[in-house]
Amino acid sequence: MSAEEPRPDLGGVERPALEAAVTALGHDRFRARQIFQAIHRRGLTAVEEMTDLPASLRAELTTGFSLTTPRVLARNRSSDGTEKFLLGLEDGRRIESVFIPDTPTMTFCVSTQVGCAMGCAFCLTGRMGLVRNLSAAEIVGQVRVLRGAVALAATSFNVVLMGMGEPLHNYDQTMTALRILADKDGVGLPPRRVTLSTVGLLPGLERLAREPVMPNLAISLHAPTDVQRGALVPVNRKYGIAEIIDACRRFPLKRRSRITFEYVLLAGVNDSPGDARRLAELLANLKAKVNLIPLNPAAGIPFERPSDEAVDRFAGVLADRGVTVSVRKSRGRDIRAACGQLIVEGPRRSAGQQLARLAFSEPRP
Ligand code: SAH
Ligand code: SF4
């Protein structure tokens, strides 16, 4: 007996493919738009609810496709408004997504994999190893569920791919998800509102550089030399810093946009003024900005968070050298929001941010 073919999930089908499927079934093309809108705009979770479709089409869709929605298993609200969601998938796997309010826009931080194969030394997700890739439907589904849960129908928002997983290690599903989210008949999320954070998988970066629809890019750098980075980010032994920086130099950027370099600060490991100087040299002549992330410590992570003074000093060295720098405010610490992977600059700025802002408000010679 052969195993039954899994039915494609309607929530992960791009509109043109949906049009092809609907016309192949002998229906009008506009039905595809209705289905797409029902899922991505109206947030319907079952084909039976699409009562504006002919019953025959509903029956055909139910036979030919699934339509899954991640279930909210737990929801934790931090004192600063950040909300972490534990979501359950069809196969019982669990992922985390986070809602971050007012930064200054609403931001959803979503996962692209269950676990991650990259094994970065300070990352809890890395500890899990890769369990499986998420489908495009599951990536898009996180946005749908979180939007519904926080009742954010009309307002504009950002999406950051900074939850669990390495997006460029699940390239096709991630890009399909971004195209679905960008589609004006659905969420209509402009690509400039999306940031893809990657450890720097070179082949993926090069593919991304050729995409017609391109998110903002954030590179998780974390160290200025290959020796240091190799100890923190194992994949650096395959794709070293020089190659990543080269790829960034070639990356097509819009006139005003920059590449973000994320840098998790670990006490006594990569947080010295010398490290900051080397980082500034590395990024010289690049359209770059640095986002410093003081480690979110957790049991089992063999590193410590640096003192606020060390963070300020590091930011100061960068700012003095003309590098745009921000310090990620640690939000949702009381709910241990996803590995501390949340980009945010809240209204209350840390001393480091204030220092950095001060440094930028005056043009440097
Ligand atoms: N895999 C991608 C995206 C997910 S991780 C990447 O690595 O870029 C998103 C960000 O969270 C990365 O910059 C990562 O280095 C950071 N991060 C992981 N664990 C962290 C921790 N314990 N404290 C602070 N930041 C962490
Ligand atoms: Fe994977 Fe990113 Fe964590 Fe590294 S930091 S293990 S790439 S999720």
Short mmCIF file of C-alpha atoms and ligand atoms in Angstrom, two decimals:
data_model
loop_
_atom_site.label_atom_id
_atom_site.label_comp_id
_atom_site.label_asym_id
_atom_site.label_seq_id
_atom_site.Cartn_x
_atom_site.Cartn_y
_atom_site.Cartn_z
CA MET A 1 0.00 0.00 0.00
CA SER A 2 1.50 3.31 -0.99
CA ALA A 3 1.54 6.17 1.48
CA GLU A 4 -1.05 8.81 0.76
CA GLU A 5 0.36 11.95 -0.88
CA PRO A 6 0.08 14.86 1.52
CA ARG A 7 -2.39 17.42 0.28
CA PRO A 8 -0.87 20.86 -0.34
CA ASP A 9 -1.77 23.45 2.28
CA LEU A 10 -3.90 26.20 0.73
CA GLY A 11 -2.31 28.75 3.05
CA GLY A 12 1.06 28.19 1.37
CA VAL A 13 -0.09 28.39 -2.25
CA GLU A 14 0.83 31.56 -4.12
CA ARG A 15 -2.01 33.32 -5.92
CA PRO A 16 -0.84 32.52 -9.49
CA ALA A 17 -0.59 28.82 -8.57
CA LEU A 18 -4.02 28.99 -7.00
CA GLU A 19 -5.38 30.52 -10.19
CA ALA A 20 -3.89 27.67 -12.20
CA ALA A 21 -5.41 25.11 -9.83
CA VAL A 22 -8.86 26.70 -9.87
CA THR A 23 -9.01 27.05 -13.65
CA ALA A 24 -7.77 23.48 -14.05
CA LEU A 25 -10.84 22.45 -12.04
CA GLY A 26 -12.99 24.34 -14.54
CA HIS A 27 -13.78 27.37 -12.41
CA ASP A 28 -13.33 31.07 -13.13
CA ARG A 29 -9.97 32.55 -12.36
CA PHE A 30 -11.40 35.14 -9.97
CA ARG A 31 -12.32 32.35 -7.58
CA ALA A 32 -8.61 32.06 -6.78
CA ARG A 33 -8.55 35.66 -5.64
CA GLN A 34 -11.60 35.03 -3.47
CA ILE A 35 -9.93 32.05 -1.82
CA PHE A 36 -6.67 33.92 -1.35
CA GLN A 37 -8.46 36.89 0.20
CA ALA A 38 -10.53 34.63 2.44
CA ILE A 39 -7.40 33.08 3.92
CA HIS A 40 -4.93 35.93 4.03
CA ARG A 41 -7.16 38.95 4.41
CA ARG A 42 -10.24 37.67 6.19
CA GLY A 43 -8.35 35.07 8.20
CA LEU A 44 -10.80 32.23 7.55
CA THR A 45 -9.47 28.89 8.76
CA ALA A 46 -11.73 26.40 6.96
CA VAL A 47 -12.87 26.03 3.35
CA GLU A 48 -16.44 25.47 4.59
CA GLU A 49 -16.45 29.05 5.86
CA MET A 50 -15.91 30.35 2.32
CA THR A 51 -19.60 30.53 1.64
CA ASP A 52 -19.18 32.86 -1.33
CA LEU A 53 -17.66 29.97 -3.29
CA PRO A 54 -19.80 27.46 -5.18
CA ALA A 55 -20.36 24.31 -3.15
CA SER A 56 -18.72 22.21 -5.85
CA LEU A 57 -15.50 24.22 -5.60
CA ARG A 58 -15.54 24.00 -1.81
CA ALA A 59 -15.85 20.23 -2.09
CA GLU A 60 -13.00 20.05 -4.58
CA LEU A 61 -10.79 22.24 -2.42
CA THR A 62 -11.49 20.11 0.63
CA THR A 63 -10.54 16.96 -1.24
CA GLY A 64 -7.46 18.37 -2.91
CA PHE A 65 -6.01 20.64 -0.25
CA SER A 66 -5.57 21.02 3.46
CA LEU A 67 -5.82 24.37 5.25
CA THR A 68 -3.93 24.39 8.52
CA THR A 69 -3.55 27.09 11.12
CA PRO A 70 -1.00 27.04 13.94
CA ARG A 71 -2.74 26.70 17.31
CA VAL A 72 -1.94 29.03 20.19
CA LEU A 73 -0.80 26.71 22.99
CA ALA A 74 0.42 29.38 25.35
CA ARG A 75 0.63 33.11 25.39
CA ASN A 76 2.83 35.13 27.71
CA ARG A 77 2.68 38.84 28.06
CA SER A 78 5.70 40.67 29.37
CA SER A 79 5.44 43.78 31.51
CA ASP A 80 6.66 45.85 28.53
CA GLY A 81 3.89 44.58 26.23
CA THR A 82 5.97 42.03 24.33
CA GLU A 83 3.98 38.86 23.88
CA LYS A 84 5.45 35.46 23.25
CA PHE A 85 3.31 32.82 21.60
CA LEU A 86 3.95 29.12 21.76
CA LEU A 87 2.32 27.68 18.65
CA GLY A 88 1.44 24.06 17.92
CA LEU A 89 1.71 22.73 14.36
CA GLU A 90 -0.30 19.93 12.71
CA ASP A 91 2.33 17.30 13.53
CA GLY A 92 2.53 18.35 17.17
CA ARG A 93 5.80 20.25 16.78
CA ARG A 94 6.04 23.57 18.56
CA ILE A 95 7.48 26.90 17.56
CA GLU A 96 7.66 30.35 19.04
CA SER A 97 6.55 33.63 17.55
CA VAL A 98 6.66 36.99 19.25
CA PHE A 99 4.62 40.15 19.02
CA ILE A 100 6.52 43.33 19.83
CA PRO A 101 4.37 46.46 20.10
CA ASP A 102 5.35 50.03 19.31
CA THR A 103 8.92 49.88 18.12
CA PRO A 104 7.71 52.33 16.74
CA THR A 105 5.65 50.04 14.50
CA MET A 106 4.20 46.71 15.54
CA THR A 107 6.54 43.86 14.80
CA PHE A 108 5.98 40.14 14.48
CA CYS A 109 9.03 37.96 15.00
CA VAL A 110 8.44 34.63 13.26
CA SER A 111 10.20 31.28 12.97
CA THR A 112 11.33 29.59 9.76
CA GLN A 113 12.34 26.18 11.13
CA VAL A 114 11.67 23.92 14.09
CA GLY A 115 15.10 24.10 15.72
CA CYS A 116 18.17 25.06 13.73
CA ALA A 117 21.16 23.20 12.30
CA MET A 118 23.66 26.02 12.77
CA GLY A 119 24.51 25.37 16.42
CA CYS A 120 25.60 28.87 17.43
CA ALA A 121 27.19 28.60 20.86
CA PHE A 122 24.95 31.13 22.63
CA CYS A 123 21.60 30.20 21.06
CA LEU A 124 19.01 27.95 22.66
CA THR A 125 17.40 27.11 19.32
CA GLY A 126 20.79 25.95 18.08
CA ARG A 127 20.89 23.48 20.96
CA MET A 128 17.86 21.67 19.57
CA GLY A 129 19.47 20.93 16.23
CA LEU A 130 17.24 21.02 13.17
CA VAL A 131 13.99 19.16 13.67
CA ARG A 132 12.38 20.21 10.40
CA ASN A 133 11.79 23.08 8.03
CA LEU A 134 8.57 25.04 8.30
CA SER A 135 6.37 25.12 5.23
CA ALA A 136 5.48 28.43 3.60
CA ALA A 137 1.97 27.90 4.99
CA GLU A 138 3.36 27.61 8.52
CA ILE A 139 5.51 30.72 8.14
CA VAL A 140 2.59 32.76 6.76
CA GLY A 141 0.30 31.13 9.34
CA GLN A 142 2.27 32.61 12.23
CA VAL A 143 1.58 36.11 10.96
CA ARG A 144 -2.11 35.28 10.48
CA VAL A 145 -2.48 33.84 13.96
CA LEU A 146 -0.60 36.60 15.73
CA ARG A 147 -2.49 39.28 13.84
CA GLY A 148 -5.75 37.69 14.87
CA ALA A 149 -4.60 37.22 18.46
CA VAL A 150 -3.57 40.82 18.95
CA ALA A 151 -6.48 42.10 16.85
CA LEU A 152 -4.25 43.94 14.44
CA ALA A 153 -6.35 43.96 11.32
CA ALA A 154 -5.76 47.34 9.82
CA THR A 155 -2.55 48.77 11.18
CA SER A 156 0.70 48.34 9.34
CA PHE A 157 3.35 46.15 10.88
CA ASN A 158 6.81 44.71 10.35
CA VAL A 159 7.89 41.09 10.14
CA VAL A 160 11.33 39.98 11.25
CA LEU A 161 12.57 36.47 10.51
CA MET A 162 14.38 36.23 13.82
CA GLY A 163 12.49 33.50 15.60
CA MET A 164 13.62 29.91 15.52
CA GLY A 165 15.67 28.74 12.57
CA GLU A 166 17.95 29.96 9.82
CA PRO A 167 15.81 31.36 6.98
CA LEU A 168 18.41 30.83 4.26
CA HIS A 169 18.62 27.17 5.26
CA ASN A 170 14.93 26.93 4.33
CA TYR A 171 15.21 29.19 1.34
CA ASP A 172 12.34 28.21 -0.93
CA GLN A 173 9.63 28.01 1.71
CA THR A 174 10.77 31.27 3.25
CA MET A 175 10.72 33.12 -0.06
CA THR A 176 7.35 31.64 -0.99
CA ALA A 177 6.03 32.87 2.35
CA LEU A 178 7.37 36.37 1.69
CA ARG A 179 5.76 36.47 -1.76
CA ILE A 180 2.43 35.39 -0.27
CA LEU A 181 2.69 38.03 2.46
CA ALA A 182 3.58 40.68 -0.15
CA ASP A 183 0.61 39.88 -2.40
CA LYS A 184 -1.80 42.82 -2.48
CA ASP A 185 -4.79 40.51 -2.50
CA GLY A 186 -3.70 39.17 0.85
CA VAL A 187 -1.75 40.87 3.60
CA GLY A 188 -0.02 43.25 1.17
CA LEU A 189 3.07 43.46 3.34
CA PRO A 190 5.69 45.50 1.48
CA PRO A 191 9.11 43.78 1.37
CA ARG A 192 10.68 46.83 3.00
CA ARG A 193 8.71 45.93 6.11
CA VAL A 194 10.37 42.53 6.28
CA THR A 195 13.83 41.82 7.68
CA LEU A 196 15.55 38.52 7.04
CA SER A 197 18.22 37.72 9.61
CA THR A 198 20.87 35.20 8.62
CA VAL A 199 24.05 33.72 9.90
CA GLY A 200 25.44 34.33 6.40
CA LEU A 201 24.97 31.21 4.29
CA LEU A 202 26.78 32.36 1.19
CA PRO A 203 24.88 30.48 -1.55
CA GLY A 204 21.61 31.69 -0.04
CA LEU A 205 22.86 35.26 0.15
CA GLU A 206 23.83 35.16 -3.49
CA ARG A 207 20.44 33.80 -4.46
CA LEU A 208 18.73 36.43 -2.39
CA ALA A 209 20.68 39.16 -4.18
CA ARG A 210 18.93 38.13 -7.42
CA GLU A 211 15.37 38.03 -6.04
CA PRO A 212 12.87 40.45 -7.53
CA VAL A 213 11.15 40.84 -4.16
CA MET A 214 13.77 41.50 -1.53
CA PRO A 215 13.51 41.89 2.24
CA ASN A 216 15.90 43.97 4.33
CA LEU A 217 18.99 42.05 5.27
CA ALA A 218 20.47 41.50 8.72
CA ILE A 219 23.70 39.54 9.09
CA SER A 220 24.47 37.87 12.41
CA LEU A 221 28.16 38.67 12.63
CA HIS A 222 28.99 38.53 16.37
CA ALA A 223 32.76 38.79 16.01
CA PRO A 224 35.33 40.70 13.95
CA THR A 225 37.79 37.85 13.30
CA ASP A 226 37.38 34.35 11.90
CA VAL A 227 39.00 32.79 14.96
CA GLN A 228 36.50 34.41 17.31
CA ARG A 229 33.53 33.93 15.03
CA GLY A 230 34.40 30.31 14.27
CA ALA A 231 34.17 29.55 17.99
CA LEU A 232 30.69 31.08 18.23
CA VAL A 233 29.17 30.36 14.84
CA PRO A 234 30.38 26.96 13.57
CA VAL A 235 29.31 27.60 9.95
CA ASN A 236 31.92 30.38 9.83
CA ARG A 237 34.46 27.66 9.10
CA LYS A 238 32.69 27.17 5.79
CA TYR A 239 31.77 30.74 4.94
CA GLY A 240 34.25 33.11 6.51
CA ILE A 241 33.90 36.76 7.40
CA ALA A 242 35.73 38.11 4.32
CA GLU A 243 33.44 36.18 1.97
CA ILE A 244 30.33 37.35 3.79
CA ILE A 245 31.46 40.97 3.75
CA ASP A 246 32.27 40.63 0.04
CA ALA A 247 28.80 39.26 -0.65
CA CYS A 248 27.35 42.18 1.32
CA ARG A 249 29.33 44.63 -0.76
CA ARG A 250 27.80 43.16 -3.89
CA PHE A 251 24.31 43.06 -2.42
CA PRO A 252 21.93 45.35 -4.30
CA LEU A 253 20.62 47.94 -1.89
CA LYS A 254 18.07 50.64 -2.43
CA ARG A 255 19.53 54.11 -2.29
CA ARG A 256 18.82 54.78 1.35
CA SER A 257 18.95 51.31 2.81
CA ARG A 258 21.73 49.61 4.73
CA ILE A 259 22.60 46.13 5.83
CA THR A 260 22.21 45.52 9.55
CA PHE A 261 24.98 43.64 11.33
CA GLU A 262 23.81 41.94 14.48
CA TYR A 263 26.38 41.47 17.18
CA VAL A 264 25.54 39.52 20.33
CA LEU A 265 27.78 40.87 23.09
CA LEU A 266 29.29 38.21 25.34
CA ALA A 267 31.23 39.31 28.41
CA GLY A 268 34.96 38.85 27.99
CA VAL A 269 34.56 37.12 24.62
CA ASN A 270 33.83 39.70 21.93
CA ASP A 271 33.11 42.90 23.84
CA SER A 272 36.50 44.61 24.15
CA PRO A 273 37.25 48.06 22.68
CA GLY A 274 39.75 46.31 20.38
CA ASP A 275 36.93 44.11 19.06
CA ALA A 276 34.87 47.23 18.42
CA ARG A 277 37.76 48.85 16.52
CA ARG A 278 38.24 45.77 14.38
CA LEU A 279 34.50 45.64 13.71
CA ALA A 280 34.51 49.28 12.61
CA GLU A 281 37.41 48.57 10.23
CA LEU A 282 35.61 45.58 8.80
CA LEU A 283 32.50 47.62 8.03
CA ALA A 284 34.28 50.69 6.70
CA ASN A 285 32.96 51.67 3.26
CA LEU A 286 29.93 49.44 3.62
CA LYS A 287 26.39 50.74 3.87
CA ALA A 288 26.02 49.18 7.28
CA LYS A 289 24.53 49.69 10.68
CA VAL A 290 25.31 47.67 13.76
CA ASN A 291 22.73 46.34 16.17
CA LEU A 292 24.35 45.35 19.45
CA ILE A 293 22.50 42.67 21.37
CA PRO A 294 23.67 42.11 24.91
CA LEU A 295 23.34 38.36 25.47
CA ASN A 296 20.04 37.15 26.80
CA PRO A 297 21.44 34.65 29.25
CA ALA A 298 19.74 31.33 29.94
CA ALA A 299 20.52 28.10 31.71
CA GLY A 300 22.81 26.04 29.53
CA ILE A 301 24.31 29.00 27.66
CA PRO A 302 27.98 29.17 28.72
CA PHE A 303 28.33 32.94 28.39
CA GLU A 304 27.48 36.03 30.36
CA ARG A 305 25.90 39.29 29.51
CA PRO A 306 28.36 42.18 29.62
CA SER A 307 27.87 45.08 32.01
CA ASP A 308 26.03 48.16 30.75
CA GLU A 309 29.35 50.01 30.91
CA ALA A 310 31.00 47.49 28.59
CA VAL A 311 28.07 47.77 26.18
CA ASP A 312 28.26 51.57 26.23
CA ARG A 313 32.00 51.51 25.69
CA PHE A 314 31.65 49.16 22.72
CA ALA A 315 28.91 51.30 21.18
CA GLY A 316 31.00 54.41 21.80
CA VAL A 317 34.03 53.06 19.94
CA LEU A 318 31.85 52.25 16.93
CA ALA A 319 30.08 55.59 17.01
CA ASP A 320 33.40 57.43 17.26
CA ARG A 321 34.43 55.75 14.05
CA GLY A 322 31.30 56.86 12.27
CA VAL A 323 29.47 53.53 12.44
CA THR A 324 25.73 53.78 12.97
CA VAL A 325 24.98 51.72 16.03
CA SER A 326 21.99 50.86 18.16
CA VAL A 327 21.70 48.70 21.23
CA ARG A 328 18.86 46.25 21.31
CA LYS A 329 16.73 46.91 24.26
CA SER A 330 16.11 43.70 26.04
CA ARG A 331 12.39 43.30 25.95
CA GLY A 332 10.29 40.55 27.27
CA ARG A 333 13.04 39.34 29.58
CA ASP A 334 10.52 38.36 32.19
CA ILE A 335 8.92 35.99 29.70
CA ARG A 336 12.18 34.87 28.08
CA ALA A 337 11.03 36.00 24.68
CA ALA A 338 12.47 33.75 21.97
CA CYS A 339 16.18 33.40 22.67
CA GLY A 340 16.31 37.15 23.19
CA GLN A 341 16.23 37.38 19.47
CA LEU A 342 14.01 40.38 19.33
CA ILE A 343 15.12 43.49 17.68
CA VAL A 344 13.77 46.44 19.40
CA GLU A 345 14.50 49.90 20.26
CA GLY A 346 11.86 50.95 22.69
CA PRO A 347 10.96 54.45 23.72
CA ARG A 348 13.14 54.13 26.82
CA ARG A 349 16.66 54.05 25.48
CA SER A 350 19.56 52.41 27.19
CA ALA A 351 22.58 54.51 27.98
CA GLY A 352 24.36 52.87 25.06
CA GLN A 353 21.68 53.95 22.65
CA GLN A 354 21.68 57.46 24.01
CA LEU A 355 25.42 57.59 23.64
CA ALA A 356 25.22 56.28 20.13
CA ARG A 357 22.51 58.77 19.22
CA LEU A 358 24.48 61.59 20.69
CA ALA A 359 27.44 60.57 18.62
CA PHE A 360 25.38 60.60 15.44
CA SER A 361 23.62 63.83 15.98
CA GLU A 362 26.91 65.61 15.36
CA PRO A 363 28.57 65.09 12.05
CA ARG A 364 32.04 63.70 12.43
CA PRO A 365 34.97 65.22 10.62
N1 SAH B 1 19.18 32.20 12.35
C1 SAH B 1 19.08 33.58 12.10
C2 SAH B 1 17.79 34.20 12.60
C3 SAH B 1 17.31 33.73 13.94
S1 SAH B 1 18.33 34.16 15.31
C4 SAH B 1 20.30 34.32 12.63
O1 SAH B 1 21.09 33.72 13.37
O2 SAH B 1 20.46 35.48 12.28
C5 SAH B 1 18.01 35.90 15.44
C6 SAH B 1 19.07 36.67 16.25
O3 SAH B 1 19.02 36.32 17.65
C7 SAH B 1 20.48 36.38 15.80
O4 SAH B 1 21.20 37.57 15.61
C8 SAH B 1 21.01 35.58 16.95
O5 SAH B 1 22.41 35.66 17.02
C9 SAH B 1 20.33 36.19 18.14
N2 SAH B 1 20.40 35.35 19.34
C10 SAH B 1 20.38 34.02 19.44
N3 SAH B 1 20.50 33.63 20.73
C11 SAH B 1 20.60 34.74 21.46
C12 SAH B 1 20.76 35.01 22.88
N4 SAH B 1 20.81 34.04 23.77
N5 SAH B 1 20.84 36.29 23.27
C13 SAH B 1 20.79 37.32 22.37
N6 SAH B 1 20.62 37.12 21.05
C14 SAH B 1 20.55 35.86 20.59
FE1 SF4 B 2 20.39 29.11 14.25
FE2 SF4 B 2 20.34 31.78 14.34
FE3 SF4 B 2 20.37 30.31 16.61
FE4 SF4 B 2 22.54 30.42 15.08
S1 SF4 B 2 21.58 32.14 16.17
S2 SF4 B 2 21.67 28.58 16.00
S3 SF4 B 2 21.65 30.48 13.06
S4 SF4 B 2 18.75 30.38 15.09
#
